Short mmCIF file of C-alpha atoms in Angstrom, two decimals:
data_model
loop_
_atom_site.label_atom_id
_atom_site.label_comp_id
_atom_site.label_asym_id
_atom_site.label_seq_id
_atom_site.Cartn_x
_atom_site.Cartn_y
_atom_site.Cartn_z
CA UNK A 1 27.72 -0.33 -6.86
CA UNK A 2 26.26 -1.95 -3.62
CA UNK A 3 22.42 -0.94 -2.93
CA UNK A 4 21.66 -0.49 0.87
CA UNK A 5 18.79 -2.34 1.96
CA UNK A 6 15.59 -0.17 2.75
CA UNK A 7 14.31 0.53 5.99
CA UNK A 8 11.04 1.48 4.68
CA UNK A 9 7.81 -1.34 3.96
CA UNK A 10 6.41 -1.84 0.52
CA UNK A 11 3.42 0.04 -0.14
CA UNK A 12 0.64 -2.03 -2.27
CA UNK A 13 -2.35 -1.18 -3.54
CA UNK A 14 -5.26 -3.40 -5.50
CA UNK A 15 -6.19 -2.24 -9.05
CA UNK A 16 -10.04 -3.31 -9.38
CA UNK A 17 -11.47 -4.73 -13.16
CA UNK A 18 -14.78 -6.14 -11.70
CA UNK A 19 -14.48 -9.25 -12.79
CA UNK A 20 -10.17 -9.39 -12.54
CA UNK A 21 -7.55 -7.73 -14.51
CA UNK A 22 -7.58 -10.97 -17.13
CA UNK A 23 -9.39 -10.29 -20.94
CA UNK A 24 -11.19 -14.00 -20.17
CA UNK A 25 -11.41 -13.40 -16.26
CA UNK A 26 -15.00 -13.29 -16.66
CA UNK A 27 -15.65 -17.03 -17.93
CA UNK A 28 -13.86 -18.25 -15.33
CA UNK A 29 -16.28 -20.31 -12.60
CA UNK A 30 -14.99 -18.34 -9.63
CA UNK A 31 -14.82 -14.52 -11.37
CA UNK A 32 -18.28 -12.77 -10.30
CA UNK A 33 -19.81 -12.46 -13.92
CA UNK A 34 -22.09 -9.83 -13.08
CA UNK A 35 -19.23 -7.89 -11.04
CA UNK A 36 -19.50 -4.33 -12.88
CA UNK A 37 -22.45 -3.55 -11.22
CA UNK A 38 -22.98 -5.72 -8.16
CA UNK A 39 -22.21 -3.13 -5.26
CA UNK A 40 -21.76 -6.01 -2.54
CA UNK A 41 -18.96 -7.80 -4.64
CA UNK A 42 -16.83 -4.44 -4.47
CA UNK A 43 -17.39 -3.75 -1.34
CA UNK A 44 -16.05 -8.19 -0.61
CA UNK A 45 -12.87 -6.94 -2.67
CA UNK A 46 -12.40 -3.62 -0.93
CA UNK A 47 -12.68 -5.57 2.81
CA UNK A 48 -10.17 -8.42 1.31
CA UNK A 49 -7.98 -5.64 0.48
CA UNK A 50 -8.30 -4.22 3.39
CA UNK A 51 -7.44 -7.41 5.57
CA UNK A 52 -4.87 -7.67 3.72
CA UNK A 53 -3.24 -4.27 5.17
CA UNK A 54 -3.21 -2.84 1.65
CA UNK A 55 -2.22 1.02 1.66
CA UNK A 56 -4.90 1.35 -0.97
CA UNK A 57 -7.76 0.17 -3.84
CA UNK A 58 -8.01 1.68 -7.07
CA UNK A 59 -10.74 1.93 -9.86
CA UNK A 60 -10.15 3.32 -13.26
CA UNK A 61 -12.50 5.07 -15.37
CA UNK A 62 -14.00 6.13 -18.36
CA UNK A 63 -16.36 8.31 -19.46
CA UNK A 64 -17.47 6.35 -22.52
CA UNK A 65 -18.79 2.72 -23.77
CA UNK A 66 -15.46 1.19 -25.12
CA UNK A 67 -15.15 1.92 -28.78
CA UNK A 68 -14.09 -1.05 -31.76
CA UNK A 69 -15.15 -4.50 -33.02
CA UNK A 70 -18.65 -4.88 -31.92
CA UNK A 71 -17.97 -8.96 -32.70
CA UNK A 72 -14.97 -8.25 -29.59
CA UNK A 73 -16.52 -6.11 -27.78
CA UNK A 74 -19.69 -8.46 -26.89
CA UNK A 75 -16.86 -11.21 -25.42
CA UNK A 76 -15.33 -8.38 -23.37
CA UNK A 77 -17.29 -6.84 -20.67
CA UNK A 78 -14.09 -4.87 -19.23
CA UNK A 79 -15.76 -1.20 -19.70
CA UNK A 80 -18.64 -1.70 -21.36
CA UNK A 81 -20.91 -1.23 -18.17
CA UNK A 82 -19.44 -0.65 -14.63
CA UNK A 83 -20.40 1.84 -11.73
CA UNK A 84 -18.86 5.70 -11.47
CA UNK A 85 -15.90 5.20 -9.06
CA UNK A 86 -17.21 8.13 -6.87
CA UNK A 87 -20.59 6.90 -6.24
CA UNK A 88 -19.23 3.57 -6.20
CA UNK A 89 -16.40 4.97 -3.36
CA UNK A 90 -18.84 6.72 -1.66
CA UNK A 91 -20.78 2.97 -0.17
CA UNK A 92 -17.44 1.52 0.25
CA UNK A 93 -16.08 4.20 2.40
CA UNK A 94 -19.03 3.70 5.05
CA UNK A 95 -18.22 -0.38 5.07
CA UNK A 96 -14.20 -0.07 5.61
CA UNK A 97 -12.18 2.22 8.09
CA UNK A 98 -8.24 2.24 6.74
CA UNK A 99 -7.92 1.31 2.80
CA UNK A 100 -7.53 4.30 1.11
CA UNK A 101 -9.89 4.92 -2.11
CA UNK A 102 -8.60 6.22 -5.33
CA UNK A 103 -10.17 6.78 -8.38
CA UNK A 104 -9.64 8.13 -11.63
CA UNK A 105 -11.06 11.39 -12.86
CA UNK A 106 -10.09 12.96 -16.16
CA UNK A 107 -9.31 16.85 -16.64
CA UNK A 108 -10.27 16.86 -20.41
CA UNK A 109 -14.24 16.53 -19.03
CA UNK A 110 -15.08 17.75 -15.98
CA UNK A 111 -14.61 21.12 -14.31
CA UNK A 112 -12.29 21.74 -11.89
CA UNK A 113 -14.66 23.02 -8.96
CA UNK A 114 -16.94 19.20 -9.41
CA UNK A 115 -13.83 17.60 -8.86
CA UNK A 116 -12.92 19.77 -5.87
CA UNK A 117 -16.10 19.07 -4.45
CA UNK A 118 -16.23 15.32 -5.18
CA UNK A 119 -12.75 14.89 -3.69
CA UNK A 120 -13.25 16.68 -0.43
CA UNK A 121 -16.46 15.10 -0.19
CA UNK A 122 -14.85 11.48 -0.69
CA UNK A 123 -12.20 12.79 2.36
CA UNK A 124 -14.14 13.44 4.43
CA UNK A 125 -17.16 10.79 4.00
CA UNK A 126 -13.87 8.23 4.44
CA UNK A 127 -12.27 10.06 7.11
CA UNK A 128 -9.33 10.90 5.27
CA UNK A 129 -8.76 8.01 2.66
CA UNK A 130 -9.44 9.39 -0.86
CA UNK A 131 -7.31 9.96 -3.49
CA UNK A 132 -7.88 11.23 -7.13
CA UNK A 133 -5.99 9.41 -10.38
CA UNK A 134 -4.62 12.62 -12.43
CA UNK A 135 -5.52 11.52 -16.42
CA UNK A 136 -6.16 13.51 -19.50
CA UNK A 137 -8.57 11.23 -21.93
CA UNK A 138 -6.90 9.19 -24.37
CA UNK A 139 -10.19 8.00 -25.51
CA UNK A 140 -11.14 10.39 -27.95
CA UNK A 141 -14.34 9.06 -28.31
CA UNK A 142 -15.23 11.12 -25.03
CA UNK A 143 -15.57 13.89 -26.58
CA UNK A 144 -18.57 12.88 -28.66
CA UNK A 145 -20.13 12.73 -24.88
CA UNK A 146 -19.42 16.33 -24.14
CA UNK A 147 -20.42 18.30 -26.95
CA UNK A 148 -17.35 18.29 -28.58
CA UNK A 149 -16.47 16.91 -31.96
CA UNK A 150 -12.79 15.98 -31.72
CA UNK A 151 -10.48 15.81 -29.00
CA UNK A 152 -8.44 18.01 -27.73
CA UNK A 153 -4.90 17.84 -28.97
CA UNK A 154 -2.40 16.33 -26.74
CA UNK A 155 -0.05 19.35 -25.94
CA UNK A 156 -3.82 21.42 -24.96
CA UNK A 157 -4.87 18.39 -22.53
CA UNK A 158 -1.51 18.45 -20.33
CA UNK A 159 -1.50 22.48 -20.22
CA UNK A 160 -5.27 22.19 -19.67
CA UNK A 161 -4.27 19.60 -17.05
CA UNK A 162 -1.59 21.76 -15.31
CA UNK A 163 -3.90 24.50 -14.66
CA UNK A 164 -7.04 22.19 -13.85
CA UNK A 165 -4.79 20.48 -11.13
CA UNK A 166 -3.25 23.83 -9.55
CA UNK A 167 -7.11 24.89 -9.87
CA UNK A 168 -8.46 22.15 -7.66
CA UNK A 169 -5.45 22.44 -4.98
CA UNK A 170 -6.39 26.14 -4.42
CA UNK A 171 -10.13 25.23 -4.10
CA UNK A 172 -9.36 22.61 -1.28
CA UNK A 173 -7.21 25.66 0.43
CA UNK A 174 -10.64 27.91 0.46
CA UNK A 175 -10.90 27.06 4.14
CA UNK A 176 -8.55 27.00 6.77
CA UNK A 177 -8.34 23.97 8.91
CA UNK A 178 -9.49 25.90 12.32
CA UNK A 179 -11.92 27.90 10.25
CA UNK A 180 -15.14 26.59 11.76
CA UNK A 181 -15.12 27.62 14.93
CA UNK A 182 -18.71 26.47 15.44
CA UNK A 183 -19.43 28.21 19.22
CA UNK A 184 -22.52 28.91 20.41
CA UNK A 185 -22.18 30.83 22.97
CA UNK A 186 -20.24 33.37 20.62
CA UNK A 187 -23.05 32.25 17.90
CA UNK A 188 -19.73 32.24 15.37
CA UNK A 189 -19.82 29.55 13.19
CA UNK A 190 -16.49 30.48 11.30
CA UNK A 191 -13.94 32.89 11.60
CA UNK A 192 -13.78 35.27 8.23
CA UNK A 193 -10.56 35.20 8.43
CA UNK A 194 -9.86 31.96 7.24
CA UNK A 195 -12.62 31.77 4.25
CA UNK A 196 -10.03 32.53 1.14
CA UNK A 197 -11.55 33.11 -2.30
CA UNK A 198 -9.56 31.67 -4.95
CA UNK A 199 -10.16 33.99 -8.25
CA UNK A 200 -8.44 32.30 -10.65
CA UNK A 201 -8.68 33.68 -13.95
CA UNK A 202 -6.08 31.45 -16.24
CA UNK A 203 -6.05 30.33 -20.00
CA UNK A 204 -8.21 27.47 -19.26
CA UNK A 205 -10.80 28.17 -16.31
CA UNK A 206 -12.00 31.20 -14.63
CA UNK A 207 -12.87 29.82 -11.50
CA UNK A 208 -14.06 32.44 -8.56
CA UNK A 209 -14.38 29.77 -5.31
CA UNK A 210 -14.26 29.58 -2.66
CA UNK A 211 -15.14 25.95 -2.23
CA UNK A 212 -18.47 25.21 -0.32
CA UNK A 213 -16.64 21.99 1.55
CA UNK A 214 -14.87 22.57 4.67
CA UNK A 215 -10.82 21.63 3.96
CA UNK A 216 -10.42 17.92 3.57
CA UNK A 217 -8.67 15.72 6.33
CA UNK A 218 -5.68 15.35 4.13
CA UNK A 219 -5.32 18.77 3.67
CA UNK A 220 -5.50 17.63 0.31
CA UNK A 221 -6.57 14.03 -1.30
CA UNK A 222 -3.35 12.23 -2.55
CA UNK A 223 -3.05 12.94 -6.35
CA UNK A 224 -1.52 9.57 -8.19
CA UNK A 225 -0.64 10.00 -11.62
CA UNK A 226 0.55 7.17 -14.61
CA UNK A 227 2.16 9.42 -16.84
CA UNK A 228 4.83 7.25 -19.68
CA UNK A 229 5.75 10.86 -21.79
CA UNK A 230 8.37 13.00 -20.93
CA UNK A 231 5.49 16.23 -20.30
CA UNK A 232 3.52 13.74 -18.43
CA UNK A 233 6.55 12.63 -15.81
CA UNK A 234 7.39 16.48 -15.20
CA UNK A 235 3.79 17.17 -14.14
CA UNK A 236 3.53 14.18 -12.19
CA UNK A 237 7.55 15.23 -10.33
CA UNK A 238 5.54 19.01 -9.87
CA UNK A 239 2.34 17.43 -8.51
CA UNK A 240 2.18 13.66 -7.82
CA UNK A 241 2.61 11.31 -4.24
CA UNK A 242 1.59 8.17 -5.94
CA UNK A 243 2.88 7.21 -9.62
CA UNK A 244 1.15 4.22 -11.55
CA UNK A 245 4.18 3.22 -14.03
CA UNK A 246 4.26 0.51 -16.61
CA UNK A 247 7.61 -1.11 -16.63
CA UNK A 248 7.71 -4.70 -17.10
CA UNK A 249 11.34 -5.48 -16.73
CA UNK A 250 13.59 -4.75 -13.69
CA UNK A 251 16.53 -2.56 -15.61
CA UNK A 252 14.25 -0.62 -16.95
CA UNK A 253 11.68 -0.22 -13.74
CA UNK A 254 15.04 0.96 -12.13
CA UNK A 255 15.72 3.48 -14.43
CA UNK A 256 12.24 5.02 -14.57
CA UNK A 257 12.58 4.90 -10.79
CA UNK A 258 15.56 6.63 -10.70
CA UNK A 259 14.79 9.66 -13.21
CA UNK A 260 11.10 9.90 -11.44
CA UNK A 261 13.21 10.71 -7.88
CA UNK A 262 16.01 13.20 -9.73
CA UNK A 263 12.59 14.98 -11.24
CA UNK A 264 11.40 15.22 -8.34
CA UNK A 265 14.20 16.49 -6.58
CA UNK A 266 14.70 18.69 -9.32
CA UNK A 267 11.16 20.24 -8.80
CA UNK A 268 11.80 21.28 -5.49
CA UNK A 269 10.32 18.26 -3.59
CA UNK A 270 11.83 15.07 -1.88
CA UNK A 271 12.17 12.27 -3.44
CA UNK A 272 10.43 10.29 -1.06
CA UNK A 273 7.44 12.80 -1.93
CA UNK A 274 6.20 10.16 -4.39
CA UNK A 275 5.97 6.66 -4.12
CA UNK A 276 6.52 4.43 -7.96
CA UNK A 277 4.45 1.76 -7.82
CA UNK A 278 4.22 -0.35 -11.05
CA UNK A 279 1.60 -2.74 -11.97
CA UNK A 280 2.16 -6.39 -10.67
CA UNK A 281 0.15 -9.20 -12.16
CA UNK A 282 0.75 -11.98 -9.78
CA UNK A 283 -0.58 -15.15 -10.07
CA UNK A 284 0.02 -17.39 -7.20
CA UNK A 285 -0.93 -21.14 -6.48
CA UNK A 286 0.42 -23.57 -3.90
CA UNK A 287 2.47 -25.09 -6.25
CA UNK A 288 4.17 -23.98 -9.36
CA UNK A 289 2.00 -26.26 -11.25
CA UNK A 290 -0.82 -24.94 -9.72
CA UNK A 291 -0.41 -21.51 -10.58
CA UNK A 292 0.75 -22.75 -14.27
CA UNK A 293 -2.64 -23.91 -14.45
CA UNK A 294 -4.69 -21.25 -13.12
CA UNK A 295 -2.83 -19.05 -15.72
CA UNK A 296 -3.07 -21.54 -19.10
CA UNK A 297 -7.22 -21.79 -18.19
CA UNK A 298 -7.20 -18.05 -18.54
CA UNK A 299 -4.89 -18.10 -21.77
CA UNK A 300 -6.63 -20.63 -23.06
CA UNK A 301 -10.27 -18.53 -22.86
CA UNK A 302 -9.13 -15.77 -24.50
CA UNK A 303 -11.40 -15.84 -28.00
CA UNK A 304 -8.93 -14.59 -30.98
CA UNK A 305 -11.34 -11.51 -31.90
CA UNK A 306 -11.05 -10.16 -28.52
CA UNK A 307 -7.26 -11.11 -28.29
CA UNK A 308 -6.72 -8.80 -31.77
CA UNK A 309 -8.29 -6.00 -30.67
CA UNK A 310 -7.20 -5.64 -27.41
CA UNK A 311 -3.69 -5.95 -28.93
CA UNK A 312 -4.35 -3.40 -31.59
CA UNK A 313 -5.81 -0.89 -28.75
CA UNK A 314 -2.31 -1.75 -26.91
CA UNK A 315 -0.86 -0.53 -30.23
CA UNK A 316 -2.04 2.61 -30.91
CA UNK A 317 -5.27 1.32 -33.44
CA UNK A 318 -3.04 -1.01 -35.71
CA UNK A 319 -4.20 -2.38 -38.33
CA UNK A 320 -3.59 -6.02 -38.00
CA UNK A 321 -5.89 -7.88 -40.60
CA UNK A 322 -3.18 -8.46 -42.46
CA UNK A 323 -0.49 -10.16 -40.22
CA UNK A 324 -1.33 -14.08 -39.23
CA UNK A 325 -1.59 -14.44 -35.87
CA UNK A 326 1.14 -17.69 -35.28
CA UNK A 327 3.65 -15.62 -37.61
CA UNK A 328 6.06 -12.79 -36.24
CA UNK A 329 5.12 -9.49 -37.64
CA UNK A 330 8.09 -8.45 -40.41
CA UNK A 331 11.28 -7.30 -39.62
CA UNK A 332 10.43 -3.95 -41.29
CA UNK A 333 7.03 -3.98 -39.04
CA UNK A 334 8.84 -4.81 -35.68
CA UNK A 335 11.53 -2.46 -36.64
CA UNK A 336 9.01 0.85 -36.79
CA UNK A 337 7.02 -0.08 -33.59
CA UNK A 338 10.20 -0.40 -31.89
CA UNK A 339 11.30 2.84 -32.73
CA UNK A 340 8.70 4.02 -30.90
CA UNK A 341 9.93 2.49 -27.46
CA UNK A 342 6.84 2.48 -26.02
CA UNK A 343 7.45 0.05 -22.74
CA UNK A 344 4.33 -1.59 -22.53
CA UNK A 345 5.07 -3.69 -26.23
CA UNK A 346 8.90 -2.39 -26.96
CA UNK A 347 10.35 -6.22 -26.04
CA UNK A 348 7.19 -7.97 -27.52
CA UNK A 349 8.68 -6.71 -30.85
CA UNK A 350 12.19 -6.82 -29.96
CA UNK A 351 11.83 -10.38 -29.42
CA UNK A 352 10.16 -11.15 -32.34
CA UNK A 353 6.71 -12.54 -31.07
CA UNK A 354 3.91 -13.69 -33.10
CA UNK A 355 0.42 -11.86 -32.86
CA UNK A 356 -0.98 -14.33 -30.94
CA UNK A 357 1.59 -14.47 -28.34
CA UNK A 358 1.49 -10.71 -27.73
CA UNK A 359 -2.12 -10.75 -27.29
CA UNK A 360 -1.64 -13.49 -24.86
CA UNK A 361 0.80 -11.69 -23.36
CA UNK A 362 -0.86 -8.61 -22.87
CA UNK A 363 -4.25 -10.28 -22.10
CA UNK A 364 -3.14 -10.59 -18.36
CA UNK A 365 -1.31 -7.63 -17.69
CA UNK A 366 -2.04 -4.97 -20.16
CA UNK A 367 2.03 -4.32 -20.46
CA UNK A 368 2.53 -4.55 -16.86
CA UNK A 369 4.86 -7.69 -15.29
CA UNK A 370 3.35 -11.22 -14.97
CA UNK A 371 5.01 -13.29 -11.64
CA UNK A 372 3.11 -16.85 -11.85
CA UNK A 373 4.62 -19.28 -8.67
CA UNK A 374 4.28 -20.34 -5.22
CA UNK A 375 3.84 -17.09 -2.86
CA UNK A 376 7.85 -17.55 -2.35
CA UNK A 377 7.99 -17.09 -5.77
CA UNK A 378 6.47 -13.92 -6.27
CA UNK A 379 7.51 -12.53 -2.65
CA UNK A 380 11.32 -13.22 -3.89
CA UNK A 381 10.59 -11.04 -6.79
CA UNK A 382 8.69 -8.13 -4.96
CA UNK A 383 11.56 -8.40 -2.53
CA UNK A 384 14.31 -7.98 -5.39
CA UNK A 385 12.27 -4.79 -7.16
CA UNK A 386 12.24 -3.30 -3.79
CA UNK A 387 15.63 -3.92 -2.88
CA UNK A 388 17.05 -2.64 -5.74
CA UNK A 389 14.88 0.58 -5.77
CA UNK A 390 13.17 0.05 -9.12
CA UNK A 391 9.83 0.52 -7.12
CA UNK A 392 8.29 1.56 -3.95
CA UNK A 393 5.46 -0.91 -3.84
CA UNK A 394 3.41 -2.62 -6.36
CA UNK A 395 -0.33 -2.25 -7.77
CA UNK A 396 -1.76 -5.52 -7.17
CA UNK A 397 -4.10 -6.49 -10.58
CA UNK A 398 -5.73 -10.13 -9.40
CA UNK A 399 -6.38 -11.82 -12.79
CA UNK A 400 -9.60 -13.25 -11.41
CA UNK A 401 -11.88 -11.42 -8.71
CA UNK A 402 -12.69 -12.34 -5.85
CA UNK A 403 -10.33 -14.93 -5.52
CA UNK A 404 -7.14 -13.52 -7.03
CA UNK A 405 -6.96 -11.17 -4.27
CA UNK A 406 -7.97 -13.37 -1.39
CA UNK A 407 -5.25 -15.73 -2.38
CA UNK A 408 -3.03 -12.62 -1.79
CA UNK A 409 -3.87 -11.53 0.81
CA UNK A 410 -3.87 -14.95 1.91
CA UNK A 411 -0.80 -16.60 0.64
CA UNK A 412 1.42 -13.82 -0.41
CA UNK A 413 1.29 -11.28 2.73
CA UNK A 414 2.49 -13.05 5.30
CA UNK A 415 5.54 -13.77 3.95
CA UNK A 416 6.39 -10.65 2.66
CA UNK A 417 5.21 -9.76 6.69
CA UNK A 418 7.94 -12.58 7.70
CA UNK A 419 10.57 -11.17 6.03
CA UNK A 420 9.78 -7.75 7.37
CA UNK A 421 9.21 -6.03 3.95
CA UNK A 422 5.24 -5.17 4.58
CA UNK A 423 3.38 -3.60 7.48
CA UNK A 424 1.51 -6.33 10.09
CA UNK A 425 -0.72 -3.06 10.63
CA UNK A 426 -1.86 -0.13 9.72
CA UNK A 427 -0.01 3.07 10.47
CA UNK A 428 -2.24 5.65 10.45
CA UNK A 429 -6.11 6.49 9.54
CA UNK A 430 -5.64 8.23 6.41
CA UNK A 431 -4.25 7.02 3.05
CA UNK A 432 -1.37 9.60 3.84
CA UNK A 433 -0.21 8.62 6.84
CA UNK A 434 -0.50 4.93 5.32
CA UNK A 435 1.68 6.22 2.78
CA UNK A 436 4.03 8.01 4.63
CA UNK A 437 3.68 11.02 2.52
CA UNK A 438 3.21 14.70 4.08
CA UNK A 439 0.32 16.57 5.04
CA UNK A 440 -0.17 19.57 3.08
CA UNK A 441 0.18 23.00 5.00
CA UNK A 442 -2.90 25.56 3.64
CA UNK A 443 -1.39 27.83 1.56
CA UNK A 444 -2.81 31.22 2.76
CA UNK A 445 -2.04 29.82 6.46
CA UNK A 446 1.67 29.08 5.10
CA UNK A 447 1.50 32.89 4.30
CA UNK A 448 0.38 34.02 6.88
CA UNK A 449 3.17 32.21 9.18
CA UNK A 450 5.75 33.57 6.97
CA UNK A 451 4.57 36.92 7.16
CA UNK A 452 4.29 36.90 10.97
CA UNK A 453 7.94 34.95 10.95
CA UNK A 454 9.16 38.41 8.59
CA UNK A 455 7.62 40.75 10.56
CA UNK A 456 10.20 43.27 12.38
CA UNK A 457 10.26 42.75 16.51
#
């Protein structure tokens, strides 16, 4: 069957590790080793991005000190000490004008009115550019933080997660968007009317509202989710506009792609509602060989203690003290794991690698898709993901930071520009518009239409 080329552009957005998405990025001469809490150097990589007509930058988070092998942990600074995205957001928002800002926020620990409030906050500091990363903690370390000893069980974090999300929605509908009527000669500040308390009283939360922000400039921020389970893509199909997906081959990518847009559908929303937009570790150089080289420097730094437990994190905790690292794991071992078909390591068994080259593998990418070229190179394969509707754009993780990214932005962009398959400017002021995803209408002012529309002549 013959594809029909796209009209649309490919949406991209940066995904920020302070010092670059790489396990060894950090001992690299041009990575800024003291990145996870130097203010100035995100707000260098948010203005790159932003130059680079990105639709967006986004910052993962935890609410914990990574957990494991102390003697791997002190050789890995990824999450060990970096800046709450919010806060962090918060300064970038008054140094950029268009790149929208999207962070992660878990529903396992926080309350749903705090995340309202942060939300609209972000919206409207930005002028319309936040967005919030749906997650339920995997980490169940976390819960030691909030007065909790275990975590909760997986089926209790999506339904907690359901009603969380549906939670925060209503909040950001307390308000109108022509509720503040602000006239002095009238001395009416806002109209009664259009204050709506929420009362939610649910199996989770019993949450009263109304919000104390006016209604963000979105209407509401976009939610993004990266849900892999099959309960996690039905939320997102119910909820999500931007999906974070691991899928590191094309066949695959296009079948996730194509089940995400029939869930979708099926949930009573367009397809187009959501944008897929799987992780792309590009490497680029000016020559093959010099992107070859930029990439062995990095493999080459990665120390083996850090390399085995990042690899047994990928794997769910295995144990993997007793499996050499240049043999492949045995047939009885790669057999089980691939039963699992978990897409971020599924081939890495399937084709039989050794423990060493997973961890190398996964070092750069953390399961996502490594392109290493000339900026031809990689644009030819963003072109062909695009083009045959496995994705809708990409989430750009630079290996090194700041230079990864400015050699995007630099290299990479303008060709995807000359072959028409990425904006030469910015649509819009808010991350929606950018996105070319719908406003949302405020639900008690959708009523209220429909009411008036029912009501006899």
């Amino acid at each position: 069957m013959t594809v029909s080329p796209r009209t649309d552009k490919i949406k991209l957005g940066a995904f920020i590790h302070p010092t670059g998405n790489h396990v060894a990025a950090w001992l690299h001469p041009d990575a800024q080793i003291d990145a996870g809490t130097n203010f100035e150097h995100y707000v260098e990589v948010a203005q790159t991005a932003e130059r680079g007509l990105f639709d967006l930058m986004f910052i993962a988070d935890a609410i914990t000190v990574r957990d494991g092998d102390v003697n791997a942990l002190k050789r890995w600074p990824q999450y060990m000490a970096f800046f709450d995205p919010m806060i962090l957001f918060s300064g970038i928002a008054a140094r950029t004008k268009h790149i929208g800002l999207v962070a992660t926020s878990t529903t396992s620990y926080n309350e749903p009115y705090n995340i309202a409030r942060r939300y609209a906050s972000l919206d409207h500091v930005s002028g319309g550019r936040a967005g919030w990363n749906v997650v339920t903690s995997a980490n169940a370390s976390e819960a030691w933080n909030f007065g909790r000893e275990e975590h909760y069980e997986l089926n209790e974090r999506y339904d907690r997660a359901v009603e969380f999300v549906q939670v925060v929605k209503g909040l950001w509908d307390s308000w109108e968007d022509d509720a503040f009527l602000r006239d002095r000669e009238s001395a009416l500040y806002f109209d009664p009317a259009k204050l709506h308390t929420l009362n939610h009283k649910g199996r989770h939360f019993s949450v009263k509202g109304p919000l104390n922000v006016a209604r963000p400039p979105q209407g509401h921020p976009v939610l993004a989710h990266a849900a892999a389970s099959d309960v996690g893509k039905d939320v997102a199909a119910r909820t999500a506009e931007v999906m974070f997906s691991h899928v590191p081959e094309l066949e695959q990518a296009m079948a996730f792609y194509a089940d995400m847009k029939a869930r979708v559908a099926k949930a009573g929303r367009a397809p187009d509602s959501i944008k897929i937009m799987p992780g792309l570790n590009a490497i680029v150089g000016r020559t093959r060989r010099e992107a070859q080289e930029k990439h062995q420097f990095l493999q080459d730094s990665i120390h083996p203690d850090v390399g085995r437990e990042l690899l047994s994190n990928a794997l769910g905790g295995m144990d993997l003290s007793p499996y050499p690292d240049d043999q492949p794991f045995p047939d009885d071992v790669a057999e089980r794991m691939m039963s699992h078909k978990n897409p971020r390591y599924f081939h890495m068994f399937r084709d039989r690698l050794t423990p060493r080259e997973m961890y190398q593998h996964y070092a750069g990418a953390r399961g996502q898709r490594t392109v290493i070229g000339t900026a031809e190179d990689i644009a030819d394969q963003m072109e062909l993901w695009f083009q045959s509707r496995a994705v809708d754009g990409f989430l750009v993780q630079p290996a090194v930071l700041p230079t990864g990214l400015e050699e995007f932005v630099d290299l990479v962009v303008p060709v995807l520009q000359e072959r028409g398959l990425f904006r030469t400017e910015y649509e819009g002021r808010t991350l929606r518009e950018n996105l070319g995803v719908e406003r949302p209408v405020n639900r008690y002012a959708h009523e209220a239409m429909e009411k008036t529309a029912g009501a006899p002549v």
